[in-house]
Short mmCIF file of C-alpha atoms in Angstrom, two decimals:
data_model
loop_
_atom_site.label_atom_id
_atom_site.label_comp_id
_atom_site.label_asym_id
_atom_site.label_seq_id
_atom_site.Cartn_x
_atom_site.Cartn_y
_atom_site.Cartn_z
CA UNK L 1 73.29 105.64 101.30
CA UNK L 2 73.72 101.27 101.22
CA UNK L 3 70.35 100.15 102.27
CA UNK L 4 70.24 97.74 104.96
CA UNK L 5 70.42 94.37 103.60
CA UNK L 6 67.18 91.56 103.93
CA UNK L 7 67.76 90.31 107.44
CA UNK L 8 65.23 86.90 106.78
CA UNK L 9 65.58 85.29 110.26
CA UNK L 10 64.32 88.38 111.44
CA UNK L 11 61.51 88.92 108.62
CA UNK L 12 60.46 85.04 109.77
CA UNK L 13 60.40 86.33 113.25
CA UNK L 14 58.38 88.83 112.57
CA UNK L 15 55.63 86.82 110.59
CA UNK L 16 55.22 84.29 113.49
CA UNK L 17 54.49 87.29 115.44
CA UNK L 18 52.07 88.27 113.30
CA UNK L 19 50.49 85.28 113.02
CA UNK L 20 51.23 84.86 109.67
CA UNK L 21 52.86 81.80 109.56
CA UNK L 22 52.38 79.47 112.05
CA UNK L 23 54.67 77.51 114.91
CA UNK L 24 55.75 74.88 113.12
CA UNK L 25 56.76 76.47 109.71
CA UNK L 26 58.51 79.08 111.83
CA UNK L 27 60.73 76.49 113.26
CA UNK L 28 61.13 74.42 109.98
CA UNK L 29 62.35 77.53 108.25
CA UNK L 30 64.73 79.01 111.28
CA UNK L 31 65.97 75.39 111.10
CA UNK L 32 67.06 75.74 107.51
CA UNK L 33 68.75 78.56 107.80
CA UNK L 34 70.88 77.53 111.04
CA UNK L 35 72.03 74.08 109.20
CA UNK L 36 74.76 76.58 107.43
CA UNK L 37 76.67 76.95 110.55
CA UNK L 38 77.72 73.65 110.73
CA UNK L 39 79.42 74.55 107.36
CA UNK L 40 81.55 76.13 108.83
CA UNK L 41 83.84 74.32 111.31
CA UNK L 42 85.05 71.90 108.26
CA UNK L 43 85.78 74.48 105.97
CA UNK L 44 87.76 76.37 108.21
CA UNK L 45 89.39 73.51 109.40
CA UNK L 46 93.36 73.78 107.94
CA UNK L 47 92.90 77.21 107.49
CA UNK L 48 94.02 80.69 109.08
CA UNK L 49 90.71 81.01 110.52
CA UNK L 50 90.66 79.95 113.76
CA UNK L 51 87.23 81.53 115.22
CA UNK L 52 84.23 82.82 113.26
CA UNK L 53 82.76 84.35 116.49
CA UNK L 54 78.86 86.00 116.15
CA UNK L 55 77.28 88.50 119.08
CA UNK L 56 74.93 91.08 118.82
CA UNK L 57 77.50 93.29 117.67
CA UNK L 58 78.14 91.97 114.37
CA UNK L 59 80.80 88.82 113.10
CA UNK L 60 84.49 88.83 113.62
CA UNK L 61 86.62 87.00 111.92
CA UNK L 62 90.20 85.32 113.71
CA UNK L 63 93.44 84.29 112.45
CA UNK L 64 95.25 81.30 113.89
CA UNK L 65 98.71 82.37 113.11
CA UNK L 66 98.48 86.00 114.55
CA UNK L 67 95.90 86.18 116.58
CA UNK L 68 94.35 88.90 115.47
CA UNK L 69 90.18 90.05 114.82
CA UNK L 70 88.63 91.41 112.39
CA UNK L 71 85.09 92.89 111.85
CA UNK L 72 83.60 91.36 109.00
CA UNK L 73 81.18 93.88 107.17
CA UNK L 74 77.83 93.26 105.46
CA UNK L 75 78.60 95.38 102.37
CA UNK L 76 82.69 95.25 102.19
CA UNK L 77 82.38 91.93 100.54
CA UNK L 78 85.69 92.29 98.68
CA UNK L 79 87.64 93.52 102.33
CA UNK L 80 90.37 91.24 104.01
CA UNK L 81 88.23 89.11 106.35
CA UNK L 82 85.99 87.68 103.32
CA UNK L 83 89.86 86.93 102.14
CA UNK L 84 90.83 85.15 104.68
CA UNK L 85 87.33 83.23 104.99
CA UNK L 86 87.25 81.98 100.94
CA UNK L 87 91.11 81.25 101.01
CA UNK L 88 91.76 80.42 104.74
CA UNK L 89 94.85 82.68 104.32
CA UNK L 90 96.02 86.17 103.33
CA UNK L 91 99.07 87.27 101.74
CA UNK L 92 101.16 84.62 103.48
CA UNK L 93 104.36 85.33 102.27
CA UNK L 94 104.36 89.22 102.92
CA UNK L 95 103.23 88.75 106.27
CA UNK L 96 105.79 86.08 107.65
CA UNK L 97 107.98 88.53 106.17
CA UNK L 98 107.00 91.81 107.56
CA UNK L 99 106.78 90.30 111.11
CA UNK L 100 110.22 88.53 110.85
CA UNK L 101 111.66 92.17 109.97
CA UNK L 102 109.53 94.10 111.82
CA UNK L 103 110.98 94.81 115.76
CA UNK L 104 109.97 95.94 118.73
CA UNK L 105 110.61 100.18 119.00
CA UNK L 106 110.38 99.96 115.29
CA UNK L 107 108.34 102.68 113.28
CA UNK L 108 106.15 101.32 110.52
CA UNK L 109 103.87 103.04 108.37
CA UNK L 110 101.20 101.16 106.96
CA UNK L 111 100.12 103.51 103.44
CA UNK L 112 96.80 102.60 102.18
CA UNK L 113 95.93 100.24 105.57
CA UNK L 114 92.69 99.95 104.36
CA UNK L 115 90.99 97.62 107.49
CA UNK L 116 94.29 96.94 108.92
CA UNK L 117 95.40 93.73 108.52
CA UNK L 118 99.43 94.25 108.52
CA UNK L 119 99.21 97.02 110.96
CA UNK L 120 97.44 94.45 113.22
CA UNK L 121 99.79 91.95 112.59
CA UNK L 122 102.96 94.09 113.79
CA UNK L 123 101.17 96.00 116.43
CA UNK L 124 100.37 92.33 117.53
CA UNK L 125 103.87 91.00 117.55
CA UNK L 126 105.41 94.26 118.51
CA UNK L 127 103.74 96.17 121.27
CA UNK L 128 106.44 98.81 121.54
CA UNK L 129 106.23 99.91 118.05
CA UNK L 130 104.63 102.85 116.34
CA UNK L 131 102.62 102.23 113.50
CA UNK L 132 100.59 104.78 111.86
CA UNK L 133 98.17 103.40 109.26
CA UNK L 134 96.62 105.96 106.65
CA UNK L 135 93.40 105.34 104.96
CA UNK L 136 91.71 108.60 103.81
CA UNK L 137 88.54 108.04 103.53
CA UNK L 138 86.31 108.26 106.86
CA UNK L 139 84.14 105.30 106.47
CA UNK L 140 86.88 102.98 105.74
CA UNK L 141 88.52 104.87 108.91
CA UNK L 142 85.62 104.11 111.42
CA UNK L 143 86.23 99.78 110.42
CA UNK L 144 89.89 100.58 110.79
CA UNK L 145 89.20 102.19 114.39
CA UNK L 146 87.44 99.30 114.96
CA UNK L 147 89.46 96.77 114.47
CA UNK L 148 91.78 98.46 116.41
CA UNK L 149 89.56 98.85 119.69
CA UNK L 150 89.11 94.86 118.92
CA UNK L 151 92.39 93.89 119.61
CA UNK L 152 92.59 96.35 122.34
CA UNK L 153 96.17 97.86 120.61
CA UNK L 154 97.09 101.26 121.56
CA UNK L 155 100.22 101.71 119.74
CA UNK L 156 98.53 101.77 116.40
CA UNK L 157 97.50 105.75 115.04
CA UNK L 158 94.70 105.63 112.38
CA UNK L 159 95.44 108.68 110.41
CA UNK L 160 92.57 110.18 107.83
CA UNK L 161 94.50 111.25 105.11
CA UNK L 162 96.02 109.69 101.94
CA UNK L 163 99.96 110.27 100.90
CA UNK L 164 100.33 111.63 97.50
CA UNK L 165 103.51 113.88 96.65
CA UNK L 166 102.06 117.30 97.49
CA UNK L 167 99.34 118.37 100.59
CA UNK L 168 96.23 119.09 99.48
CA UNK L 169 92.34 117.97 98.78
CA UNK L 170 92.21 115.41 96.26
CA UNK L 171 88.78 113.84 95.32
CA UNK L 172 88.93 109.89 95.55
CA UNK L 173 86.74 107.30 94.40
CA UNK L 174 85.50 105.04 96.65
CA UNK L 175 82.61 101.98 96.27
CA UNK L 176 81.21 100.47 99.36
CA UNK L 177 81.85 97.35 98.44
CA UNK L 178 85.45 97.16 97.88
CA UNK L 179 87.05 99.85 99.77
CA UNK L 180 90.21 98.40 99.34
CA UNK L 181 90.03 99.98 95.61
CA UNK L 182 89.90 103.28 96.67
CA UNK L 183 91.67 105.45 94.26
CA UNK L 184 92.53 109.06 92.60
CA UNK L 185 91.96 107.30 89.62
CA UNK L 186 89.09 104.64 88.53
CA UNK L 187 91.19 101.33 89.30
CA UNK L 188 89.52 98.38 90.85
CA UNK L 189 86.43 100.11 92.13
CA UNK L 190 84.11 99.00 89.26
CA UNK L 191 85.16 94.87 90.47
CA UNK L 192 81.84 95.82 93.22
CA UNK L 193 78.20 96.49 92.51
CA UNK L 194 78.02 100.10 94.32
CA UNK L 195 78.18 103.45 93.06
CA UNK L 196 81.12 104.59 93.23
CA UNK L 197 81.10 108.02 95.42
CA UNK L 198 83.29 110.63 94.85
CA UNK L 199 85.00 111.51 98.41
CA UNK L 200 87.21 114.60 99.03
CA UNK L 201 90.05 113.42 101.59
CA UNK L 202 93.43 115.69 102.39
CA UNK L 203 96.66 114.42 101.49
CA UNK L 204 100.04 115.14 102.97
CA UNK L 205 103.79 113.74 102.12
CA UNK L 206 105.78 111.05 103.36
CA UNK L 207 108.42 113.24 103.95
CA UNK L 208 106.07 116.05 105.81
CA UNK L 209 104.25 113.57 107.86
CA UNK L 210 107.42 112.22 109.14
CA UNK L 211 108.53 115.18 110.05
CA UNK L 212 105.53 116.86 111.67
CA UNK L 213 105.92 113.82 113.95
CA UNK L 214 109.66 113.62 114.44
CA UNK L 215 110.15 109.46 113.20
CA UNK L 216 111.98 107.71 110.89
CA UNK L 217 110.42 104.60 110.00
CA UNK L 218 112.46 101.30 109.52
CA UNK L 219 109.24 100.13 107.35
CA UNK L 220 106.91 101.22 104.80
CA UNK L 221 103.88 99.53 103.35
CA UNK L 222 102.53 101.17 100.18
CA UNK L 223 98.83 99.78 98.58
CA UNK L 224 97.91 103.02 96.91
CA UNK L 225 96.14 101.69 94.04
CA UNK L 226 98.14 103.15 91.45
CA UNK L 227 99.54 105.97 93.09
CA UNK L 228 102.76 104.77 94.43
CA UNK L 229 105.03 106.20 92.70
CA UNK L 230 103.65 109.58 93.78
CA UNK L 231 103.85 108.66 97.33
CA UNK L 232 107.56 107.98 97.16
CA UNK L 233 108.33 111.12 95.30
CA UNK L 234 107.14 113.07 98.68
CA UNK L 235 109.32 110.97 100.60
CA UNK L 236 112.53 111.81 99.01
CA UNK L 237 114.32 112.37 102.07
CA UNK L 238 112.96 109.61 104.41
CA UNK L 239 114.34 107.44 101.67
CA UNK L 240 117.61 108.12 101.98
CA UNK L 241 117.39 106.13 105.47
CA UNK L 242 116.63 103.28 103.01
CA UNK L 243 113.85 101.36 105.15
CA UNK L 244 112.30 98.21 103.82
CA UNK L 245 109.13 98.91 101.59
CA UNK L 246 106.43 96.44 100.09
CA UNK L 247 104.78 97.87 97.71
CA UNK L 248 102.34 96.39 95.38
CA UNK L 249 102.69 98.11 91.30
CA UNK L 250 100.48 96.67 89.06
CA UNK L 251 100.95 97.97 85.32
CA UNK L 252 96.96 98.62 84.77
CA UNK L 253 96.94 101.15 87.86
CA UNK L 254 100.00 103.02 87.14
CA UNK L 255 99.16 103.32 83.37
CA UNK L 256 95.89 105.44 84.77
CA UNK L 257 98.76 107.88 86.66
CA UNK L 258 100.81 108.00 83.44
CA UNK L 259 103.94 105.92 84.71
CA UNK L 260 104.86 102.32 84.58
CA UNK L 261 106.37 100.37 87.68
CA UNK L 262 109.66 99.89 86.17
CA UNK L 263 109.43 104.23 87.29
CA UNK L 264 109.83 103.24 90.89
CA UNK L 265 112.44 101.05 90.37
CA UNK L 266 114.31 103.58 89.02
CA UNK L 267 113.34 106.28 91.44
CA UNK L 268 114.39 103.88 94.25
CA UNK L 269 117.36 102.93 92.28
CA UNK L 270 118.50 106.41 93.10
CA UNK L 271 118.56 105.36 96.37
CA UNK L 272 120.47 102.11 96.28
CA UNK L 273 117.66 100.34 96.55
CA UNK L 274 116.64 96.51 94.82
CA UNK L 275 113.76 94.71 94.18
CA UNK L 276 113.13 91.39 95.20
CA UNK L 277 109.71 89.04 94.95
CA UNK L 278 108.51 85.93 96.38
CA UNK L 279 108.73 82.83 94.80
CA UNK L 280 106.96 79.95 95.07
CA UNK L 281 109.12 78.60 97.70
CA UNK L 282 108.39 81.66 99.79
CA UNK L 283 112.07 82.58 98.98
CA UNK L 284 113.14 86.22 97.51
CA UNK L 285 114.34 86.30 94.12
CA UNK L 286 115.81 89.06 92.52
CA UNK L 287 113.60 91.36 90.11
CA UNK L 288 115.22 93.94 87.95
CA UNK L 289 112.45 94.91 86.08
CA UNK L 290 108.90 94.65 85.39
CA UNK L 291 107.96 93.12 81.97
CA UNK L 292 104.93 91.83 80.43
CA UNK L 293 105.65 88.23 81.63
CA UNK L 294 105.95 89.44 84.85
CA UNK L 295 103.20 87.99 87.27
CA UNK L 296 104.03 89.12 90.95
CA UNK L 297 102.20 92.32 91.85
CA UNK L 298 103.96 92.98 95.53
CA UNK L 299 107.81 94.10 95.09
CA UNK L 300 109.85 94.34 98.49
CA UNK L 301 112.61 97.17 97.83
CA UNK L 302 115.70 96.84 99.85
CA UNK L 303 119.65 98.19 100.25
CA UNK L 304 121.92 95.22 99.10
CA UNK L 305 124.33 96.06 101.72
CA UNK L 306 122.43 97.77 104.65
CA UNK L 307 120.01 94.98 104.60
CA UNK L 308 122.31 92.25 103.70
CA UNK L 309 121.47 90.22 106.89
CA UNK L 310 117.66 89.95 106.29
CA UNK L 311 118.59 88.89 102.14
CA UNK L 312 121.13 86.65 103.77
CA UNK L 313 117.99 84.86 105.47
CA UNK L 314 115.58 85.00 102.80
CA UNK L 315 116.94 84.84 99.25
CA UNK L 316 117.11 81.15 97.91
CA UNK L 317 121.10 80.08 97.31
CA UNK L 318 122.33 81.19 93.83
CA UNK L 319 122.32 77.84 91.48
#
């Protein structure tokens, strides 16, 4: 169990009621504290944030460019919203992309959602989509349901459960503190200061999940931590509909599964797939295969010809 963190405008609070400090030190020291929130509206000036908004509720963060909230947590201190506060932006590139491929009707599964942020975006932009973000593990799940009552979407499905390439019960690792690390395998978790729990979650295929709901989705979104290419081995036959995927492979986390990325290029390669990454023009330039002087970590996989029109629109002219 997190304890509750030292809440010091309350402790003062409390000691003027108590008579332990007196009228004027009560209001000297409140008065310190509040000076930080004027901070605020020049460093998030320029930025993606458009509203830090406080109730009694808790603090939501806003983004100018999609208009979305999200619930910033007290303990999560590695989670999106902190992100998009210290940066004033998140994952730029991948999201103008998703949305400008993304359309309305359109099925998109977001695969390690985490607190939501590109399921948000889409079910945003796109109000007659499906989107079905996974996140097994049921803490992370309760911010996700959150975030979705905040934005008042109802055609986003949170589902508990990870995607692996068999259905079972798996035992995850999860910290508090940066629940976007969760993992099989111990990955990022150890970047936060909280135990890390050990959390048995169920886990069902791409390919079974699909069909238990009768979709095909146009879009996939895979942050697994490590365990991607095991995700797209249970989707063998939703692949060959060839859908656009992001999917983030970084060498360190798929060593810990026993593969390298350069494993889901080939497995998609079987599929007439390509990989493409952003440059720093926010074009797409082609990526054949991952080496050790390779610096992107998100790969979009796409079908040269059945996707010609969207590579048509965002891969910089051949020189």
């Amino acid at each position: 169990m997190e304890k509750t963190a030292r809440n010091r405008l309350v402790e003062a609070r409390e000691q003027f009621k108590a008579g332990e400090i007196d009228k004027n030190e009560y209001v000297e020291y409140l008065n310190t504290q509040h000076r930080g929130l004027f901070d605020y509206p020049a460093f998030i000036s320029g930025t993606d944030v458009a509203e830090v908004r406080m109730t009694h509720e808790g603090v939501t963060v806003t983004s100018a460019a999609y208009g979305i909230s999200m619930s910033v947590d007290a303990v999560d201190l590695h989670a999106t919203p902190y992100t998009l506060l210290d940066f004033g932006s998140y994952e730029t590139d991948e999201t103008r992309f998703l949305e400008s491929v993304f359309h309305d009707g359109d099925v998109f599964l977001d695969i390690g959602a985490n607190l939501g942020w590109y399921s948000l975006v889409l079910g945003r932009s796109c109000p007659n989509s499906r989107i079905y973000a996974f996140e097994p593990i049921p803490a992370t799940v309760e911010v996700l349901k959150k975030n979705i009552r905040l934005n008042q979407l109802d055609n986003i499905e949170p589902v508990g459960m990870g995607l692996f390439n068999e259905e079972a019960e798996l035992n995850f690792l999860f910290a508090p503190d940066v629940s976007g690390a969760t993992s099989l395998k111990l990955t990022g978790q150890s970047r936060g200061t909280s135990a890390i729990q050990d959390v048995v979650c169920k886990t069902t295929t791409l390919d079974a999940f699909c069909a238990s709901r009768d979709i095909v989705p146009s879009l996939l979104k895979i942050d697994v931590e490590g365990a991607e290419l095991m995700v797209l081995q249970g989707g063998e036959t939703i692949l060959q509909h060839t859908p656009i995927i992001l999917i983030e492979l970084l060498r360190k986390w798929s060593r810990e599964f026993g593969y390298h990325p350069n494993d889901v290029f080939a497995l998609l390669g079987r599929h007439g797939y390509r990989a493409w990454v952003f440059a720093a023009d926010g074009k797409l330039e082609a990526c054949a295969e991952v080496t050790e002087q390779t610096v992107q970590t998100n790969y979009l996989f796409m079908h040269p010809q059945r996707h010609a029109e969207v590579l048509s629109r965002w891969c910089s002219p051949a020189r």
